[in-house]
Amino acid sequence: MTDGVQILTLVQWSRGASWRLDLPHSCGHHALIWVTKGQARATVDGVRRGVGVHNALAVPAGTLFSMDLGTQCFGLVCLIPAGGAFLMPDRPQHLRIREVKSQSELTSLLEALSREVNHPRDFSDEARNALAQQITIWLRRAMIDHEIPAAPTAAERLVTAYAAMVEQSHATGVPMADYARDLGVTPTHLTRSCKAVSGMTAADMLTGRVLHAARDMLEIGRDPIRFVAAQLGFSSAAYFSRFILHHTKKSPSELRRSAQSQSLARAH
């Protein structure tokens, strides 16, 4: 992925591998997702929500996130660099856009951005940045016009705090029980809250985040497997290999070879 403004379909964003969206992870860019067909389920900051047609979902960079696309789901994602001049919300936003004029406005902006990205011309960099600026303005206007969301419940606040900790510390090897202790609750209470709010247990959320990081490092990177294991807080390469085999039915080396074969096939 480049450092500039990008636009992709949701399938392109997953790079042909459903786990890239299904498993909890974060993105280095701000993401504005616009669903135009079908249904999906997204879990953002630990809170699961249904996402339907003409729903806009803004996910700030570094936010724990996963998305389960329905079989007929189609949408676009605009990726906007973090830390730049673009004003994006610092908290996730889920907007159900009911006005046809507002729907058409965002669709037109995204289509124009897609043309500039996929068919670059003179000054396309400037055009992409200008369109991204207009998209962020559209988003902020939509946030003003949208109904005020209900205040989060105590369980949602707890799970959101846990999700932020998982994103920050998943590579340390710290067990779920230690997160619960730091949050001032029992592992049982944290698990119950996570299940109610996100549809997954607290342990599953942590495991999923580690698994996404592991697969990404194995399938894209070239670091030795033992080094990948160490970077993710595993006490040994053997334990890491058992973890990968248990969750994917493949060894780390098999995953790497399979990904490389698929990459070569796409290139040809």
Short mmCIF file of C-alpha atoms in Angstrom, two decimals:
data_model
loop_
_atom_site.label_atom_id
_atom_site.label_comp_id
_atom_site.label_asym_id
_atom_site.label_seq_id
_atom_site.Cartn_x
_atom_site.Cartn_y
_atom_site.Cartn_z
CA MET A 1 0.00 0.00 0.00
CA THR A 2 1.30 3.45 -0.88
CA ASP A 3 1.49 6.36 1.55
CA GLY A 4 -0.96 8.57 -0.37
CA VAL A 5 -4.72 8.64 -0.71
CA GLN A 6 -6.07 5.36 -2.05
CA ILE A 7 -9.44 3.93 -3.05
CA LEU A 8 -10.18 0.21 -3.28
CA THR A 9 -13.13 -2.12 -3.37
CA LEU A 10 -13.58 -4.11 -0.16
CA VAL A 11 -12.44 -7.25 -2.01
CA GLN A 12 -9.30 -5.47 -3.21
CA TRP A 13 -8.67 -4.27 0.34
CA SER A 14 -8.65 -7.90 1.50
CA ARG A 15 -6.12 -8.72 -1.26
CA GLY A 16 -8.05 -11.89 -2.07
CA ALA A 17 -7.71 -13.32 1.46
CA SER A 18 -10.81 -13.10 3.66
CA TRP A 19 -8.75 -13.37 6.86
CA ARG A 20 -7.32 -9.90 6.19
CA LEU A 21 -10.72 -8.40 7.01
CA ASP A 22 -12.22 -11.20 9.14
CA LEU A 23 -9.53 -11.16 11.84
CA PRO A 24 -9.10 -8.23 14.25
CA HIS A 25 -6.39 -5.86 13.03
CA SER A 26 -5.69 -2.17 12.49
CA CYS A 27 -4.83 -0.02 9.50
CA GLY A 28 -2.11 2.60 9.30
CA HIS A 29 -4.46 4.83 7.28
CA HIS A 30 -7.81 6.29 8.23
CA ALA A 31 -10.50 4.29 6.42
CA LEU A 32 -13.88 5.50 5.17
CA ILE A 33 -15.97 2.51 4.08
CA TRP A 34 -19.04 3.06 1.88
CA VAL A 35 -21.31 0.04 1.38
CA THR A 36 -23.41 0.16 -1.79
CA LYS A 37 -24.74 -3.39 -1.93
CA GLY A 38 -25.53 -6.18 0.51
CA GLN A 39 -24.78 -6.50 4.20
CA ALA A 40 -21.73 -6.88 6.42
CA ARG A 41 -20.84 -7.10 10.07
CA ALA A 42 -18.09 -4.88 11.39
CA THR A 43 -16.48 -4.93 14.81
CA VAL A 44 -14.82 -1.60 15.53
CA ASP A 45 -13.12 -0.85 18.85
CA GLY A 46 -14.65 -4.10 20.10
CA VAL A 47 -18.25 -3.14 19.31
CA ARG A 48 -20.04 -5.22 16.68
CA ARG A 49 -22.56 -3.58 14.38
CA GLY A 50 -24.46 -4.42 11.21
CA VAL A 51 -23.47 -2.39 8.16
CA GLY A 52 -25.94 -2.14 5.28
CA VAL A 53 -26.49 -0.33 2.01
CA HIS A 54 -25.68 3.40 2.12
CA ASN A 55 -23.87 3.04 5.43
CA ALA A 56 -20.63 4.96 5.89
CA LEU A 57 -18.16 3.61 8.42
CA ALA A 58 -15.18 5.75 9.43
CA VAL A 59 -12.37 3.83 11.15
CA PRO A 60 -9.51 5.94 12.53
CA ALA A 61 -5.97 4.73 11.92
CA GLY A 62 -4.74 2.36 14.63
CA THR A 63 -8.24 1.23 15.66
CA LEU A 64 -8.86 -2.48 16.23
CA PHE A 65 -11.22 -3.53 13.49
CA SER A 66 -12.64 -6.53 11.63
CA MET A 67 -15.28 -6.95 8.95
CA ASP A 68 -17.25 -9.99 7.84
CA LEU A 69 -18.56 -9.37 4.33
CA GLY A 70 -21.86 -10.93 3.31
CA THR A 71 -21.90 -12.96 0.10
CA GLN A 72 -23.50 -10.10 -1.88
CA CYS A 73 -21.70 -7.25 -0.13
CA PHE A 74 -19.98 -4.64 -2.27
CA GLY A 75 -18.43 -1.38 -1.18
CA LEU A 76 -15.54 1.01 -1.50
CA VAL A 77 -12.93 2.06 1.02
CA CYS A 78 -11.09 5.37 0.87
CA LEU A 79 -7.75 5.21 2.68
CA ILE A 80 -6.48 8.56 3.91
CA PRO A 81 -2.99 9.03 5.42
CA ALA A 82 -2.91 9.61 9.16
CA GLY A 83 -1.15 12.58 10.68
CA GLY A 84 -1.53 14.81 7.65
CA ALA A 85 -3.68 17.80 6.74
CA PHE A 86 -6.87 15.78 6.34
CA LEU A 87 -9.34 16.23 9.19
CA MET A 88 -10.77 12.83 10.12
CA PRO A 89 -12.69 11.93 13.29
CA ASP A 90 -10.60 10.50 16.11
CA ARG A 91 -13.39 8.06 17.06
CA PRO A 92 -15.18 5.51 14.87
CA GLN A 93 -18.33 6.74 13.15
CA HIS A 94 -21.20 4.66 11.77
CA LEU A 95 -23.55 6.76 9.66
CA ARG A 96 -26.71 5.54 7.95
CA ILE A 97 -27.16 7.96 5.06
CA ARG A 98 -30.84 8.22 4.14
CA GLU A 99 -30.89 11.33 1.93
CA VAL A 100 -30.46 10.47 -1.75
CA LYS A 101 -28.60 13.72 -2.40
CA SER A 102 -26.00 12.93 0.26
CA GLN A 103 -25.66 9.33 -1.00
CA SER A 104 -25.09 10.56 -4.55
CA GLU A 105 -22.59 13.19 -3.42
CA LEU A 106 -20.33 10.67 -1.67
CA THR A 107 -20.62 8.15 -4.49
CA SER A 108 -19.63 10.81 -7.04
CA LEU A 109 -16.63 11.88 -4.98
CA LEU A 110 -15.43 8.30 -4.60
CA GLU A 111 -15.91 7.58 -8.29
CA ALA A 112 -13.92 10.71 -9.19
CA LEU A 113 -11.16 9.65 -6.80
CA SER A 114 -11.13 6.19 -8.35
CA ARG A 115 -10.61 7.69 -11.80
CA GLU A 116 -7.66 9.76 -10.59
CA VAL A 117 -6.09 6.77 -8.83
CA ASN A 118 -6.62 4.21 -11.58
CA HIS A 119 -6.03 6.49 -14.59
CA PRO A 120 -3.47 9.07 -13.44
CA ARG A 121 -2.98 12.22 -15.48
CA ASP A 122 -1.08 15.46 -15.01
CA PHE A 123 -1.63 16.81 -11.48
CA SER A 124 -3.38 13.61 -10.33
CA ASP A 125 -1.63 13.82 -6.95
CA GLU A 126 -3.17 17.25 -6.38
CA ALA A 127 -6.54 16.02 -7.62
CA ARG A 128 -6.48 13.02 -5.25
CA ASN A 129 -5.67 15.22 -2.28
CA ALA A 130 -8.38 17.73 -3.24
CA LEU A 131 -10.97 14.97 -3.56
CA ALA A 132 -9.89 13.43 -0.25
CA GLN A 133 -10.35 16.85 1.35
CA GLN A 134 -13.87 17.05 -0.10
CA ILE A 135 -14.62 13.53 1.17
CA THR A 136 -13.57 14.47 4.71
CA ILE A 137 -15.78 17.56 4.50
CA TRP A 138 -18.67 15.37 3.36
CA LEU A 139 -18.04 13.10 6.35
CA ARG A 140 -17.97 15.95 8.88
CA ARG A 141 -21.17 17.41 7.47
CA ALA A 142 -22.84 14.00 7.63
CA MET A 143 -21.77 13.65 11.26
CA ILE A 144 -23.46 16.97 12.08
CA ASP A 145 -26.67 15.94 10.30
CA HIS A 146 -26.73 12.43 11.76
CA GLU A 147 -28.72 11.54 14.86
CA ILE A 148 -26.71 11.57 18.09
CA PRO A 149 -25.74 7.97 18.93
CA ALA A 150 -26.81 6.46 22.23
CA ALA A 151 -24.31 6.71 25.06
CA PRO A 152 -22.18 3.56 25.31
CA THR A 153 -23.12 1.05 27.97
CA ALA A 154 -20.74 0.04 30.76
CA ALA A 155 -20.01 -3.20 28.89
CA GLU A 156 -19.23 -1.30 25.67
CA ARG A 157 -16.88 1.06 27.50
CA LEU A 158 -15.06 -1.89 29.04
CA VAL A 159 -14.73 -3.76 25.75
CA THR A 160 -13.59 -0.63 23.90
CA ALA A 161 -10.87 -0.12 26.51
CA TYR A 162 -9.85 -3.77 26.18
CA ALA A 163 -9.77 -3.53 22.36
CA ALA A 164 -7.44 -0.52 22.57
CA MET A 165 -5.13 -2.44 24.92
CA VAL A 166 -5.12 -5.47 22.63
CA GLU A 167 -4.16 -3.32 19.66
CA GLN A 168 -1.36 -1.68 21.60
CA SER A 169 0.06 -4.75 23.35
CA HIS A 170 -0.89 -7.87 21.36
CA ALA A 171 2.75 -8.52 20.40
CA THR A 172 3.97 -8.75 24.00
CA GLY A 173 2.71 -12.27 24.75
CA VAL A 174 0.72 -10.99 27.74
CA PRO A 175 -2.26 -13.31 28.48
CA MET A 176 -5.86 -12.13 28.53
CA ALA A 177 -6.08 -12.45 32.32
CA ASP A 178 -3.44 -9.74 32.72
CA TYR A 179 -5.49 -7.35 30.57
CA ALA A 180 -8.51 -8.06 32.77
CA ARG A 181 -6.47 -7.33 35.89
CA ASP A 182 -5.27 -4.02 34.46
CA LEU A 183 -8.87 -3.11 33.65
CA GLY A 184 -9.94 -3.92 37.22
CA VAL A 185 -12.28 -6.79 36.33
CA THR A 186 -12.16 -10.57 36.44
CA PRO A 187 -11.37 -12.56 33.29
CA THR A 188 -14.89 -14.03 33.49
CA HIS A 189 -16.51 -10.59 33.53
CA LEU A 190 -14.34 -9.37 30.66
CA THR A 191 -15.14 -12.47 28.63
CA ARG A 192 -18.86 -12.11 29.27
CA SER A 193 -18.79 -8.44 28.26
CA CYS A 194 -16.77 -9.12 25.10
CA LYS A 195 -19.14 -11.89 24.06
CA ALA A 196 -22.17 -9.64 24.51
CA VAL A 197 -20.69 -6.60 22.76
CA SER A 198 -18.44 -8.07 20.05
CA GLY A 199 -19.72 -11.60 19.56
CA MET A 200 -16.32 -13.06 20.46
CA THR A 201 -14.68 -13.88 23.75
CA ALA A 202 -11.89 -11.76 25.19
CA ALA A 203 -9.41 -14.54 24.46
CA ASP A 204 -10.65 -14.88 20.88
CA MET A 205 -10.20 -11.14 20.28
CA LEU A 206 -6.60 -11.29 21.47
CA THR A 207 -5.87 -14.51 19.59
CA GLY A 208 -7.38 -13.11 16.40
CA ARG A 209 -5.22 -9.99 16.59
CA VAL A 210 -2.05 -12.04 17.11
CA LEU A 211 -3.02 -14.40 14.29
CA HIS A 212 -3.58 -11.53 11.86
CA ALA A 213 -0.18 -10.05 12.70
CA ALA A 214 1.47 -13.45 12.37
CA ARG A 215 -0.08 -14.22 8.98
CA ASP A 216 0.79 -10.77 7.70
CA MET A 217 4.42 -11.12 8.74
CA LEU A 218 4.68 -14.66 7.38
CA GLU A 219 2.92 -14.11 4.07
CA ILE A 220 4.36 -10.71 3.15
CA GLY A 221 7.62 -10.46 5.06
CA ARG A 222 10.79 -12.49 4.71
CA ASP A 223 11.93 -12.64 8.33
CA PRO A 224 12.86 -16.10 9.59
CA ILE A 225 10.00 -17.85 11.36
CA ARG A 226 11.82 -17.81 14.68
CA PHE A 227 12.17 -14.03 14.39
CA VAL A 228 8.46 -13.62 13.64
CA ALA A 229 7.69 -15.72 16.73
CA ALA A 230 9.95 -13.56 18.91
CA GLN A 231 8.43 -10.32 17.58
CA LEU A 232 4.98 -11.54 18.63
CA GLY A 233 5.98 -12.53 22.15
CA PHE A 234 6.10 -16.32 21.70
CA SER A 235 8.53 -18.10 23.99
CA SER A 236 9.74 -20.41 21.23
CA ALA A 237 9.44 -21.00 17.51
CA ALA A 238 7.96 -24.43 18.23
CA TYR A 239 5.12 -22.93 20.29
CA PHE A 240 4.50 -20.39 17.53
CA SER A 241 4.37 -23.15 14.90
CA ARG A 242 1.80 -25.08 16.97
CA PHE A 243 -0.27 -21.88 17.31
CA ILE A 244 -0.28 -21.30 13.54
CA LEU A 245 -1.00 -24.95 12.74
CA HIS A 246 -3.90 -25.05 15.20
CA HIS A 247 -5.59 -21.96 13.75
CA THR A 248 -4.84 -22.36 10.02
CA LYS A 249 -4.24 -26.12 9.55
CA LYS A 250 -0.92 -25.18 7.94
CA SER A 251 2.59 -24.75 9.30
CA PRO A 252 4.22 -21.30 9.11
CA SER A 253 6.43 -22.41 6.20
CA GLU A 254 3.40 -23.83 4.35
CA LEU A 255 1.52 -20.56 4.79
CA ARG A 256 4.49 -18.63 3.41
CA ARG A 257 4.92 -20.92 0.41
CA SER A 258 1.20 -20.85 -0.37
CA ALA A 259 1.09 -17.04 -0.24
CA GLN A 260 4.15 -16.77 -2.48
CA SER A 261 2.59 -19.16 -5.02
CA GLN A 262 -0.63 -17.18 -5.08
CA SER A 263 1.29 -13.94 -5.52
CA LEU A 264 3.19 -15.35 -8.49
CA ALA A 265 -0.04 -16.65 -10.02
CA ARG A 266 -1.65 -13.20 -9.77
CA ALA A 267 1.42 -11.58 -11.31
CA HIS A 268 1.10 -13.81 -14.37
#
